[in-house]
Short mmCIF file of C-alpha atoms in Angstrom, two decimals:
data_model
loop_
_atom_site.label_atom_id
_atom_site.label_comp_id
_atom_site.label_asym_id
_atom_site.label_seq_id
_atom_site.Cartn_x
_atom_site.Cartn_y
_atom_site.Cartn_z
CA MET A 653 -0.04 0.20 -0.24
CA ILE A 654 1.46 3.04 -1.62
CA LEU A 655 0.52 6.03 1.27
CA LYS A 656 -0.23 9.43 -0.42
CA ILE A 657 0.87 12.51 0.92
CA PRO A 658 -0.26 15.64 -0.51
CA LYS A 659 2.47 18.80 -0.75
CA VAL A 660 0.98 20.93 1.26
CA ASN A 661 1.57 18.51 4.10
CA LEU A 662 4.87 18.13 3.26
CA LEU A 663 5.94 21.83 3.35
CA LEU A 664 4.00 21.71 7.21
CA VAL A 665 5.48 18.57 7.76
CA SER A 666 9.59 20.72 7.08
CA CYS A 667 7.87 23.79 8.86
CA THR A 668 7.46 21.64 12.10
CA VAL A 669 10.33 19.42 11.87
CA LEU A 670 13.07 21.65 11.81
CA PRO A 671 11.78 23.61 15.00
CA ILE A 672 11.71 20.32 16.94
CA LEU A 673 14.98 18.95 15.64
CA LEU A 674 16.32 22.68 17.14
CA LEU A 675 14.27 22.06 20.30
CA LEU A 676 16.17 18.94 20.80
CA LEU A 677 19.26 20.31 20.28
CA GLY A 678 19.16 23.47 22.22
CA GLY A 679 18.45 21.68 25.52
CA GLY A 680 14.28 21.93 25.55
CA ARG A 681 14.60 25.44 24.35
CA ALA A 682 13.23 27.33 21.35
CA PHE A 683 15.40 29.77 19.75
CA THR A 684 14.68 32.98 18.12
CA LEU A 685 16.74 35.44 15.83
CA THR A 686 16.09 38.40 17.20
CA THR A 687 18.31 42.40 15.66
CA ASN A 688 20.22 43.60 18.77
CA LYS A 689 19.95 47.74 18.79
CA ALA A 690 21.42 47.91 22.04
CA THR A 691 23.88 50.20 22.65
CA THR A 692 26.02 48.39 25.53
CA THR A 693 29.77 49.43 25.82
CA GLU A 694 30.22 45.80 24.67
CA THR A 695 28.56 45.99 21.07
CA HIS A 696 28.63 49.84 20.02
CA ASN A 697 31.07 49.30 17.21
CA LEU A 698 28.49 46.42 15.80
CA SER A 699 25.85 48.24 15.16
CA ASN A 700 23.11 45.52 13.50
CA ARG A 701 24.62 42.40 15.13
CA TRP A 702 22.16 38.83 15.53
CA THR A 703 22.33 37.22 18.78
CA PHE A 704 20.06 34.05 20.29
CA SER A 705 18.04 35.02 22.84
CA HIS A 706 16.08 32.59 25.07
CA GLY A 707 12.36 31.54 24.50
CA PRO A 708 9.70 30.13 26.85
CA LYS A 709 9.92 26.44 27.52
CA PHE A 710 7.37 24.54 26.13
CA ASN A 711 6.39 20.57 26.96
CA SER A 712 7.65 18.60 23.95
CA GLN A 713 5.07 16.06 24.06
CA GLN A 714 2.74 19.04 23.16
CA LEU A 715 4.79 19.71 20.47
CA TYR A 716 4.75 15.77 19.00
CA SER A 717 0.64 15.87 19.77
CA SER A 718 0.05 18.61 17.58
CA LEU A 719 2.21 17.38 14.49
CA ASN A 720 -0.16 14.14 14.89
CA ASN A 721 -3.14 15.93 14.81
CA ILE A 722 -1.72 17.56 11.66
CA ASN A 723 -1.33 14.58 9.90
CA ASN A 724 -5.35 13.04 10.89
CA ASP A 725 -6.70 16.63 9.40
CA GLU A 726 -4.78 16.74 6.30
CA ASP A 727 -7.47 15.94 4.34
CA ASP A 728 -10.08 18.64 6.24
CA GLU A 729 -7.81 21.45 6.92
CA GLY A 730 -4.97 21.08 4.87
CA GLU A 731 -6.53 23.85 2.13
CA GLU A 732 -7.59 26.11 5.43
CA LEU A 733 -3.96 25.73 6.10
CA SER A 734 -2.53 26.42 2.86
CA ASP A 735 -4.39 29.50 2.40
CA GLU A 736 -3.44 30.77 5.81
CA LEU A 737 0.08 30.28 5.20
CA SER A 738 -0.07 31.61 1.80
CA LYS A 739 -1.32 34.77 3.24
CA LEU A 740 1.77 34.93 6.19
CA ILE A 741 4.55 34.05 3.19
CA GLY A 742 2.71 37.44 0.93
CA LYS A 743 2.72 39.99 4.29
CA ARG A 744 6.65 38.87 4.87
CA ALA A 745 7.52 39.65 1.80
CA SER A 746 5.62 42.56 1.84
CA ILE A 747 7.20 43.86 4.85
CA SER A 748 10.69 43.03 3.95
CA LYS A 749 10.64 44.97 0.49
CA SER A 750 9.10 47.75 2.33
CA LYS A 751 11.49 47.57 5.04
CA PRO A 752 15.09 49.56 4.75
CA SER A 753 18.38 47.21 4.48
CA SER A 754 20.09 47.22 7.86
CA SER A 755 23.86 48.76 6.68
CA SER A 756 21.70 51.49 4.50
CA SER A 757 19.93 52.09 7.95
CA THR A 758 23.46 51.78 10.16
CA SER A 759 24.89 53.98 8.16
CA SER A 760 22.56 56.74 8.46
CA LYS A 761 21.23 56.66 11.62
CA PRO A 762 23.86 59.35 14.19
CA PRO A 763 25.80 56.74 16.60
CA PRO A 764 23.84 56.02 20.20
CA ALA A 765 24.95 59.24 23.21
CA SER A 766 26.73 56.59 24.78
CA VAL A 767 29.07 55.76 22.38
CA LEU A 768 29.65 59.56 21.95
CA GLU A 769 30.32 59.80 25.84
CA GLN A 770 33.32 57.10 25.45
CA GLU A 771 34.56 58.92 22.95
CA ASP A 772 35.09 62.14 24.46
CA PHE A 773 37.11 60.51 26.80
CA ILE A 774 40.03 59.70 24.20
CA ASP A 775 43.50 61.90 25.52
CA PRO A 776 43.79 64.20 22.30
CA THR A 777 47.68 63.70 23.51
CA THR A 778 47.68 59.95 23.10
CA ALA A 779 45.39 59.58 19.93
CA SER A 780 48.36 61.69 17.73
CA LEU A 781 50.54 59.12 19.05
CA TYR A 782 48.58 56.62 17.06
CA GLU A 783 47.41 58.92 14.02
CA GLY A 784 48.64 57.58 10.35
CA LYS A 785 49.89 54.34 12.22
CA SER A 786 49.07 51.00 11.84
CA GLY A 787 49.94 47.54 12.25
CA MET A 788 53.54 47.37 13.55
CA ASP A 789 53.92 51.08 13.10
CA ILE A 790 52.60 51.79 16.76
CA PHE A 791 55.59 50.26 17.73
CA GLU A 792 58.04 53.46 16.29
CA MET A 793 55.94 55.81 18.74
CA PRO A 794 58.15 58.19 20.72
CA GLU A 795 59.84 57.40 23.98
CA PHE A 796 57.22 58.99 27.15
CA LYS A 797 58.35 61.84 29.28
CA THR A 798 58.10 60.92 33.26
CA ALA A 799 56.38 63.76 34.85
CA ARG A 800 56.28 64.42 38.76
CA PRO A 801 53.64 61.83 40.69
CA LEU A 802 50.38 63.62 41.88
CA ARG A 803 49.63 63.29 45.44
CA SER A 804 45.53 62.30 45.45
CA PRO A 805 44.23 64.21 48.48
CA LYS A 806 42.63 62.17 51.24
CA GLU A 807 40.53 62.98 54.33
CA VAL A 808 42.16 64.45 57.39
CA ASP A 809 39.97 64.60 60.60
CA ASP A 810 39.28 68.04 61.57
CA LYS A 811 40.65 67.20 65.25
CA ALA A 812 43.62 65.42 64.09
CA ARG A 813 44.56 69.08 61.86
CA GLY A 814 44.33 71.33 65.26
CA GLY A 815 40.50 71.16 64.99
CA ASP A 816 39.60 74.88 63.98
CA SER A 817 41.35 75.36 60.80
CA SER A 818 40.22 79.15 60.14
CA GLY A 819 42.69 80.34 63.19
CA GLY A 820 45.95 82.66 62.15
CA GLY A 821 43.85 84.30 59.41
CA ALA A 822 42.73 81.28 57.69
CA MET A 823 40.11 81.82 55.51
CA ASP A 824 37.05 79.95 55.12
CA GLY A 825 37.10 76.86 53.51
CA SER A 826 40.75 76.92 53.37
CA SER A 827 41.36 73.37 53.66
CA SER A 828 39.88 72.86 50.13
CA GLY A 829 43.09 73.46 48.22
CA ASP A 830 45.30 76.45 46.75
CA TYR A 831 42.67 78.84 47.37
CA TYR A 832 44.63 81.97 49.22
CA ILE A 833 45.29 85.65 48.55
CA ASP A 834 49.23 85.64 46.88
CA PHE A 835 49.32 89.23 48.03
CA GLU A 836 53.12 89.58 46.31
CA ALA A 837 50.87 88.12 42.68
CA ASP A 838 52.18 90.79 40.64
CA TYR A 839 55.73 91.10 41.99
CA ASP A 840 58.76 90.79 39.53
CA ASP A 841 59.77 87.84 39.87
CA GLU A 842 63.65 86.95 39.13
CA ASN A 843 63.00 84.07 37.90
CA ASP A 844 60.49 81.51 37.05
CA LEU A 845 59.89 80.19 40.37
CA HIS A 846 57.60 82.32 41.91
CA ILE A 847 57.28 82.19 45.67
CA PRO A 848 54.01 83.23 47.02
CA ASN A 849 53.70 86.38 49.02
CA ARG A 850 57.69 86.71 49.00
CA MET A 851 57.51 84.59 52.40
CA ALA A 852 58.92 81.29 53.71
CA PHE A 853 59.82 79.56 56.78
CA THR A 854 62.01 77.08 58.03
CA THR A 855 62.48 73.74 59.24
CA VAL A 856 65.80 73.83 61.12
CA ALA A 857 64.27 73.54 64.63
CA TRP A 858 62.53 70.27 63.26
CA GLY A 859 63.10 67.10 65.33
CA ASP A 860 66.11 68.60 66.87
CA VAL A 861 66.08 68.15 70.85
CA ASP A 862 68.54 70.78 71.43
CA ALA A 863 66.48 73.43 70.27
CA GLY A 864 63.18 71.74 72.28
CA PHE A 865 61.82 68.97 70.27
CA LYS A 866 59.97 66.05 71.93
CA GLU A 867 58.93 62.62 71.17
CA GLY A 868 55.85 61.99 72.22
CA LYS A 869 51.83 63.49 71.94
CA LYS A 870 51.67 65.57 75.01
CA LEU A 871 53.54 68.51 76.74
CA LYS A 872 53.43 69.27 80.92
CA LYS A 873 52.62 73.19 81.77
CA LYS A 874 56.31 73.15 82.43
CA GLU A 875 58.01 71.88 79.60
CA ILE A 876 55.35 74.45 77.65
CA LYS A 877 56.69 77.47 78.82
CA MET A 878 60.53 76.00 78.40
CA GLY A 879 59.40 76.66 74.33
CA LYS A 880 59.36 72.54 74.19
CA PHE A 881 57.06 71.51 70.98
CA LEU A 882 55.46 67.84 69.42
CA ALA A 883 55.34 67.23 65.72
CA GLY A 884 51.02 67.93 66.11
CA ASP A 885 52.28 71.12 66.81
CA LEU A 886 54.65 71.31 63.77
CA GLN A 887 51.86 69.97 62.07
CA VAL A 888 49.14 72.38 63.18
CA ALA A 889 51.53 74.71 62.17
CA TYR A 890 52.46 73.50 58.98
CA ASP A 891 48.65 73.74 57.85
CA LYS A 892 47.90 77.11 58.81
CA LEU A 893 50.82 78.14 56.53
CA MET A 894 49.81 76.66 53.58
CA ASP A 895 46.13 77.86 54.27
CA ASN A 896 47.05 81.32 54.53
CA GLY A 897 49.56 81.02 51.00
CA ILE A 898 52.91 80.66 53.16
CA THR A 899 54.12 77.81 50.92
CA PHE A 900 57.52 77.73 50.24
CA VAL A 901 59.35 75.43 53.10
CA ASP A 902 63.02 75.38 53.47
CA THR A 903 64.69 72.01 55.22
CA SER A 904 68.07 69.70 55.08
CA GLU A 905 69.69 66.56 55.33
CA ASN A 906 71.50 68.26 58.41
CA TYR A 907 68.19 69.05 59.89
CA GLY A 908 66.96 66.69 62.98
CA LEU A 909 69.89 64.38 62.03
CA ALA A 910 70.38 62.44 65.89
CA SER A 911 65.83 61.90 65.41
CA ARG A 912 66.54 60.06 62.03
CA SER A 913 66.61 56.38 63.19
CA LYS A 914 62.87 57.58 64.99
CA SER A 915 62.06 58.82 61.46
CA LEU A 916 62.08 62.40 63.28
CA SER A 917 64.10 64.57 61.10
CA ALA A 918 63.28 67.47 59.22
CA GLU A 919 62.46 65.89 56.01
CA GLN A 920 60.48 63.15 57.41
CA ILE A 921 58.28 65.24 59.58
CA LEU A 922 57.41 67.09 56.98
CA CYS A 923 57.18 64.55 54.16
CA GLN A 924 54.13 63.63 57.04
CA CYS A 925 53.10 66.40 57.21
CA MET A 926 52.27 66.93 53.68
CA ASP A 927 50.80 62.95 53.51
CA THR A 928 48.73 64.64 56.25
CA ASN A 929 47.31 67.63 54.63
CA MET A 930 47.11 66.50 50.44
CA ASN A 931 44.95 69.58 49.90
CA ALA A 932 48.41 71.92 50.03
CA SER A 933 50.91 72.51 47.74
CA PRO A 934 54.29 73.16 49.28
CA ILE A 935 57.43 74.15 47.41
CA VAL A 936 60.24 72.35 49.13
CA ALA A 937 64.19 73.28 49.21
CA SER A 938 66.00 71.01 50.94
CA ALA A 939 69.64 71.10 50.99
CA MET A 940 72.92 69.09 51.31
CA SER A 941 74.97 69.63 54.14
CA ASN A 942 78.79 69.72 53.59
CA PRO A 943 80.75 66.53 53.37
CA TRP A 944 82.72 67.11 55.77
CA LYS A 945 79.97 67.70 58.72
CA SER A 946 78.17 64.31 56.99
CA LEU A 947 81.42 62.56 57.95
CA ARG A 948 81.44 64.14 61.43
CA GLN A 949 77.97 63.18 62.08
CA GLY A 950 78.53 59.51 61.02
CA THR A 951 76.12 59.66 57.63
CA GLY A 952 79.22 58.55 55.70
CA PHE A 953 82.06 59.62 53.15
CA ARG A 954 81.52 61.36 50.19
CA VAL A 955 83.21 61.33 46.69
CA GLY A 956 82.48 61.32 43.26
CA SER A 957 79.12 62.43 41.60
CA SER A 958 77.64 59.46 42.50
CA ALA A 959 77.65 60.19 46.38
CA ILE A 960 75.57 63.64 45.48
CA LEU A 961 73.12 62.04 43.03
CA LYS A 962 72.27 59.75 45.94
CA ALA A 963 72.09 62.49 48.35
CA ILE A 964 69.90 63.82 46.17
CA GLU A 965 68.00 60.77 46.24
CA ALA A 966 68.12 60.23 49.56
CA SER A 967 66.67 63.18 50.60
CA GLY A 968 63.60 62.80 48.51
CA ASP A 969 62.67 59.52 49.71
CA ARG A 970 62.64 60.79 53.48
CA LEU A 971 60.92 63.60 51.74
CA GLY A 972 58.31 61.46 49.89
CA THR A 973 58.78 62.81 46.36
CA SER A 974 60.53 61.95 43.35
CA ALA A 975 61.51 65.70 42.91
CA ILE A 976 62.56 68.10 44.82
CA ASP A 977 61.82 71.52 44.10
CA VAL A 978 64.77 73.21 44.93
CA TYR A 979 68.20 71.61 46.11
CA GLN A 980 70.53 73.58 47.60
CA VAL A 981 74.07 72.85 47.79
CA PRO A 982 76.74 74.88 50.33
CA SER A 983 79.63 77.14 49.08
CA ASN A 984 83.19 76.96 49.84
CA MET A 985 82.71 73.17 50.12
CA PHE A 986 85.90 70.90 49.64
CA PHE A 987 84.38 68.06 47.59
CA LEU A 988 86.74 65.52 46.80
CA GLY A 989 86.45 64.72 42.96
CA THR A 990 87.21 65.82 39.20
CA PRO A 991 86.81 69.75 39.17
CA GLY A 992 83.33 70.73 38.65
CA THR A 993 82.36 67.89 39.89
CA VAL A 994 79.45 69.31 41.85
CA ALA A 995 77.76 71.49 38.81
CA LYS A 996 77.87 68.31 37.27
CA SER A 997 76.02 66.54 39.31
CA LEU A 998 73.49 69.27 39.70
CA CYS A 999 73.37 68.92 36.04
CA ALA A 1000 72.69 65.71 36.01
CA ALA A 1001 70.32 65.29 38.42
CA MET A 1002 68.05 67.92 36.32
CA ASP A 1003 68.46 66.06 33.27
CA GLN A 1004 66.75 62.92 35.53
CA GLY A 1005 63.90 65.13 37.17
CA LEU A 1006 65.49 64.03 40.71
CA ILE A 1007 65.22 68.00 41.51
CA ASN A 1008 63.34 70.97 39.93
CA ASN A 1009 65.77 73.64 40.64
CA ILE A 1010 69.48 74.59 41.16
CA GLY A 1011 69.50 76.62 44.66
CA VAL A 1012 72.96 77.37 46.89
CA ARG A 1013 73.87 78.67 50.32
CA ASN A 1014 75.83 81.43 51.95
CA MET A 1015 78.17 81.89 47.82
CA SER A 1016 79.53 85.37 47.32
CA LYS A 1017 78.82 87.61 44.13
CA GLY A 1018 82.01 86.22 42.34
CA ASN A 1019 81.44 82.44 43.84
CA MET A 1020 77.79 82.93 42.37
CA LYS A 1021 79.09 84.72 38.90
CA ARG A 1022 81.39 81.27 38.37
CA PHE A 1023 78.93 78.76 39.90
CA ASN A 1024 76.44 80.49 37.42
CA ASN A 1025 78.62 80.24 34.59
CA LYS A 1026 79.72 76.55 35.22
CA LEU A 1027 76.48 75.59 35.31
CA ASN A 1028 75.33 77.36 32.16
CA LYS A 1029 78.00 75.46 29.73
CA ILE A 1030 77.76 72.03 30.88
CA GLY A 1031 73.54 71.42 30.95
CA GLY A 1032 72.54 75.42 30.41
CA TYR A 1033 70.93 75.83 34.01
CA SER A 1034 71.55 78.37 36.40
CA ILE A 1035 71.42 79.16 39.79
CA THR A 1036 67.64 79.83 41.28
CA SER A 1037 68.13 80.91 44.53
CA ASN A 1038 70.95 81.64 47.14
CA GLN A 1039 70.27 81.46 50.49
CA PHE A 1040 72.40 83.85 53.30
CA GLU A 1041 72.24 85.11 56.76
CA PHE A 1042 69.91 88.73 56.62
CA SER A 1043 68.68 90.75 59.20
CA LEU A 1044 68.04 94.33 61.05
CA VAL A 1045 71.34 93.52 63.06
CA ASN A 1046 73.03 91.52 59.96
CA ARG A 1047 73.12 93.62 56.96
CA LYS A 1048 76.30 92.50 55.73
CA ALA A 1049 74.61 90.93 52.40
CA TRP A 1050 72.75 94.07 51.63
CA LYS A 1051 76.13 96.48 52.13
CA SER A 1052 78.50 94.11 50.03
CA GLY A 1053 76.08 94.22 47.34
CA LEU A 1054 74.66 90.94 47.45
CA ILE A 1055 71.25 91.20 46.82
CA ALA A 1056 71.75 93.41 44.61
CA ALA A 1057 74.05 90.78 42.55
CA CYS A 1058 71.50 88.18 42.85
CA LYS A 1059 68.83 90.85 41.38
CA ARG A 1060 70.94 91.42 38.48
CA MET A 1061 71.74 87.51 37.64
CA GLY A 1062 68.08 87.08 38.13
CA ILE A 1063 68.40 85.12 41.49
CA ILE A 1064 66.09 84.68 44.24
CA PRO A 1065 67.91 86.40 47.28
CA ILE A 1066 66.69 84.09 50.68
CA ALA A 1067 67.11 85.77 53.94
CA SER A 1068 67.71 83.10 56.74
CA ASN A 1069 67.55 83.83 60.50
CA PRO A 1070 65.55 87.42 59.37
CA LEU A 1071 65.25 87.78 63.41
CA GLY A 1072 69.14 87.46 63.81
CA ASN A 1073 67.94 84.75 66.94
CA GLY A 1074 65.91 86.76 68.68
CA LEU A 1075 67.81 89.92 68.87
CA ALA A 1076 66.07 91.76 65.63
CA SER A 1077 62.76 90.88 67.23
CA GLY A 1078 62.51 94.07 69.40
CA VAL A 1079 61.30 91.27 72.28
CA TYR A 1080 64.12 91.22 73.96
CA THR A 1081 65.82 94.30 75.09
CA ALA A 1082 68.38 96.64 77.98
CA THR A 1083 64.73 97.27 79.81
CA ASN A 1084 63.82 93.97 79.16
CA PRO A 1085 66.05 90.86 78.53
CA THR A 1086 63.53 88.32 79.79
CA GLY A 1087 60.99 89.03 76.88
CA GLY A 1088 58.37 89.23 79.67
CA GLU A 1089 58.90 85.73 80.16
CA VAL A 1090 58.07 84.57 83.67
CA SER A 1091 60.96 82.04 83.51
CA GLY A 1092 63.53 84.43 83.60
CA MET A 1093 65.65 83.44 80.89
CA GLN A 1094 67.94 85.71 79.30
CA PRO A 1095 69.54 84.57 75.59
CA PHE A 1096 71.69 88.41 75.42
CA ASP A 1097 73.86 89.49 78.04
CA PHE A 1098 72.78 93.07 78.90
CA LYS A 1099 76.29 94.48 77.07
CA THR A 1100 74.61 92.92 73.29
CA LEU A 1101 70.87 94.32 74.53
CA GLU A 1102 72.46 97.95 75.27
CA LYS A 1103 74.40 97.75 72.30
CA TYR A 1104 71.21 98.02 69.86
CA THR A 1105 68.75 100.26 72.37
CA THR A 1106 68.92 102.99 69.44
CA LEU A 1107 67.40 99.90 67.08
CA HIS A 1108 65.01 98.51 69.37
CA ASP A 1109 63.67 102.05 70.34
CA MET A 1110 63.22 102.89 66.92
CA MET A 1111 60.98 99.04 66.19
CA LEU A 1112 58.57 100.11 68.62
CA THR A 1113 58.14 104.17 67.22
CA VAL A 1114 57.88 102.36 63.65
CA GLN A 1115 55.29 99.38 65.33
CA GLN A 1116 53.08 102.34 66.33
CA LYS A 1117 53.37 104.46 63.17
CA VAL A 1118 52.68 101.37 61.40
CA GLN A 1119 49.66 100.33 63.67
CA LYS A 1120 48.30 103.76 63.63
CA ARG A 1121 48.38 104.06 59.30
CA LEU A 1122 47.03 100.26 58.74
CA GLU A 1123 44.06 101.12 61.45
CA LYS A 1124 43.12 104.39 58.89
CA GLU A 1125 43.51 102.52 55.56
CA LYS A 1126 41.11 99.53 57.31
CA SER A 1127 38.82 99.67 54.81
CA THR A 1128 41.20 99.70 52.19
CA LEU A 1129 42.80 96.79 53.51
CA LYS A 1130 39.26 94.77 54.15
CA ASP A 1131 38.61 95.54 50.41
CA ARG A 1132 41.90 94.10 49.10
CA SER A 1133 41.68 91.06 51.33
CA ASN A 1134 38.01 90.50 49.86
CA ARG A 1135 39.13 90.80 46.13
CA TYR A 1136 39.00 87.18 45.21
CA GLY A 1137 35.76 86.66 46.78
CA GLY A 1138 37.04 86.35 50.61
CA GLY A 1139 40.01 85.68 52.35
CA PRO A 1140 42.34 86.63 55.77
CA SER A 1141 41.41 89.61 57.49
CA ILE A 1142 44.86 92.16 57.10
CA ASN A 1143 46.75 92.10 59.93
CA THR A 1144 46.48 95.67 62.36
CA ASP A 1145 47.92 94.57 65.22
CA VAL A 1146 51.53 94.69 64.45
CA THR A 1147 53.92 93.69 66.49
CA THR A 1148 58.10 94.13 66.39
CA SER A 1149 58.74 90.86 65.01
CA GLN A 1150 57.07 91.60 62.11
CA ILE A 1151 58.54 94.97 61.47
CA ALA A 1152 61.63 92.97 61.12
CA ILE A 1153 60.42 90.55 59.20
CA ASN A 1154 58.77 92.92 57.00
CA TYR A 1155 62.04 94.61 56.32
CA VAL A 1156 64.18 91.74 55.09
CA VAL A 1157 61.12 91.93 52.72
CA ALA A 1158 61.29 95.47 51.84
CA LYS A 1159 64.97 95.57 50.67
CA GLY A 1160 63.69 92.37 48.24
CA CYS A 1161 64.21 89.11 49.56
CA VAL A 1162 62.72 86.06 51.22
CA PRO A 1163 62.46 85.82 54.98
CA LEU A 1164 63.15 82.71 56.25
CA PRO A 1165 61.89 82.87 59.89
CA SER A 1166 62.02 78.94 62.27
CA VAL A 1167 58.77 77.52 62.86
CA LYS A 1168 57.98 75.58 65.74
CA ASN A 1169 54.28 76.09 66.87
CA PRO A 1170 51.23 77.38 65.81
CA ARG A 1171 51.65 80.47 67.65
CA GLU A 1172 55.19 80.97 65.58
CA ALA A 1173 52.46 80.71 61.80
CA ASP A 1174 50.40 82.99 63.51
CA GLU A 1175 52.91 85.85 63.63
CA ILE A 1176 54.42 84.59 60.35
CA ILE A 1177 50.88 85.06 58.63
CA GLY A 1178 50.18 88.23 60.66
CA CYS A 1179 52.96 90.05 58.23
CA LEU A 1180 50.84 90.10 55.30
CA GLY A 1181 48.86 91.88 53.15
CA TRP A 1182 50.69 94.99 54.31
CA SER A 1183 54.00 96.13 54.07
CA LEU A 1184 56.63 99.55 55.11
CA THR A 1185 57.06 102.29 53.64
CA GLU A 1186 59.97 103.79 52.38
CA ASP A 1187 60.37 106.41 55.09
CA GLU A 1188 59.63 103.64 57.80
CA VAL A 1189 62.62 101.54 55.89
CA LYS A 1190 65.05 104.24 55.89
CA MET A 1191 64.00 104.80 59.79
CA LEU A 1192 65.10 101.42 60.20
CA ASP A 1193 68.17 102.05 58.41
CA ASN A 1194 69.46 105.24 59.95
CA ALA A 1195 68.61 103.20 63.96
CA ALA A 1196 70.44 100.43 62.60
CA ASP A 1197 73.94 101.89 61.20
CA MET A 1198 74.45 103.59 64.68
CA SER A 1199 73.62 99.87 66.86
CA ASP A 1200 76.12 99.13 64.69
CA LYS A 1201 78.40 101.74 65.64
CA GLY A 1202 77.50 101.49 69.20
CA ARG A 1203 75.94 104.66 69.36
CA VAL A 1204 73.13 104.79 71.68
CA VAL A 1205 70.67 107.74 71.63
#
């Protein structure tokens, strides 16, 4: 017996059997082909990508029973199903004709917003390196230059910073970053290094037990009266100075050397301060000690160019930075090596990015000129700064023409010890030898204090004059402090120490007073926003001349 199967049934069987086979191969799931138009990051480059999507689960027994029903009812429903199937095929064909091709729609359709957002993150500098290159050409890229790593800010508890960070004239919200007033922003700088407010401070006493530093977290009342200070005091002082725009800080590998084994040398404490206050951007100047002094202190014997480079790297490690802003070398340093070893080493350090500027200490006019020529000849560099002592009681740098020579050569004169160890502060006088301290300690003998009586009296006179002038100009100073939308209030309660510091500024130098506690930081901050007039400077010069000659008026 021959079984006759109509053509329509063959078509239906083929259309039904194929999904069943896919069902059996796909683990009991029906598969449908869909066009993925999603704009995810993974598929944004393929605008018309086909993917499989899982449909709902079906009972396979139901499908087989449906097939049997179709075969059994072929005589009754064959023609009806054939007509319905023809209609569906014709309708699908008409839809396909009216629908544009996927390639043309993709080319005319604008890219999704997410794609544009991702393309905006492409670095133009990096893209330029690959421009016009393909395949193995990318390996012919130029070498990348290394840059100084940036510190990422971290949260700092207000109590750890000494509570109210606005003390000492700090502005509201000063901890948010480099938001301070630079009253000397228009100053005609000697070179490319600009020191904000022409004011700085030194860490010469940090970590020095003989200077009053104490390890620990608490001080007794007696110790406070004796002038003792802790690392926490230095942190609060550092924060205040940074918040008010005094960002140039001087240090040395030699400062607090005895505490280095406890990670409490000046460089190490400064590193801790910088890590705690990540919002500040200090300009750090470190210095190498004299090789013979290092030998006596047990830090090692230094010979040759490599020894200087190792000293620079060691200071950078203690400071937690890969590039020191200014590295200073002492003058008249007898260093074992070939002629010009120090200059060659500093130029090499500049080339390697270990330092950003070259500074010197206590260098005379002649030596400064010769050393500057060496640097220029070897590496095309020049001296950035020269640090030397200068104050109202030590004006040799002014009289010898050293300050004027620095100005002519484009070198920043930095004045260390601007208060003359306290003698130029006006605090200790012949009539007040203890400086008003209850302890009764007298740092200077009466003969020395009597010699500078004329100067101390004139400092009091200038102090009163400046204070009256600032009181009259208070409204003008307030407008000046608010010029950038808020800032520290200008100090009108002037002290003789501030007169001495601003005298150094008036002579064209950057004063470098020592800071050991928040009170001394406030003293320096009080120097900002006002200056001495030419008449006031002349009054101080005349009085200093008389004191130098021992004349008492």
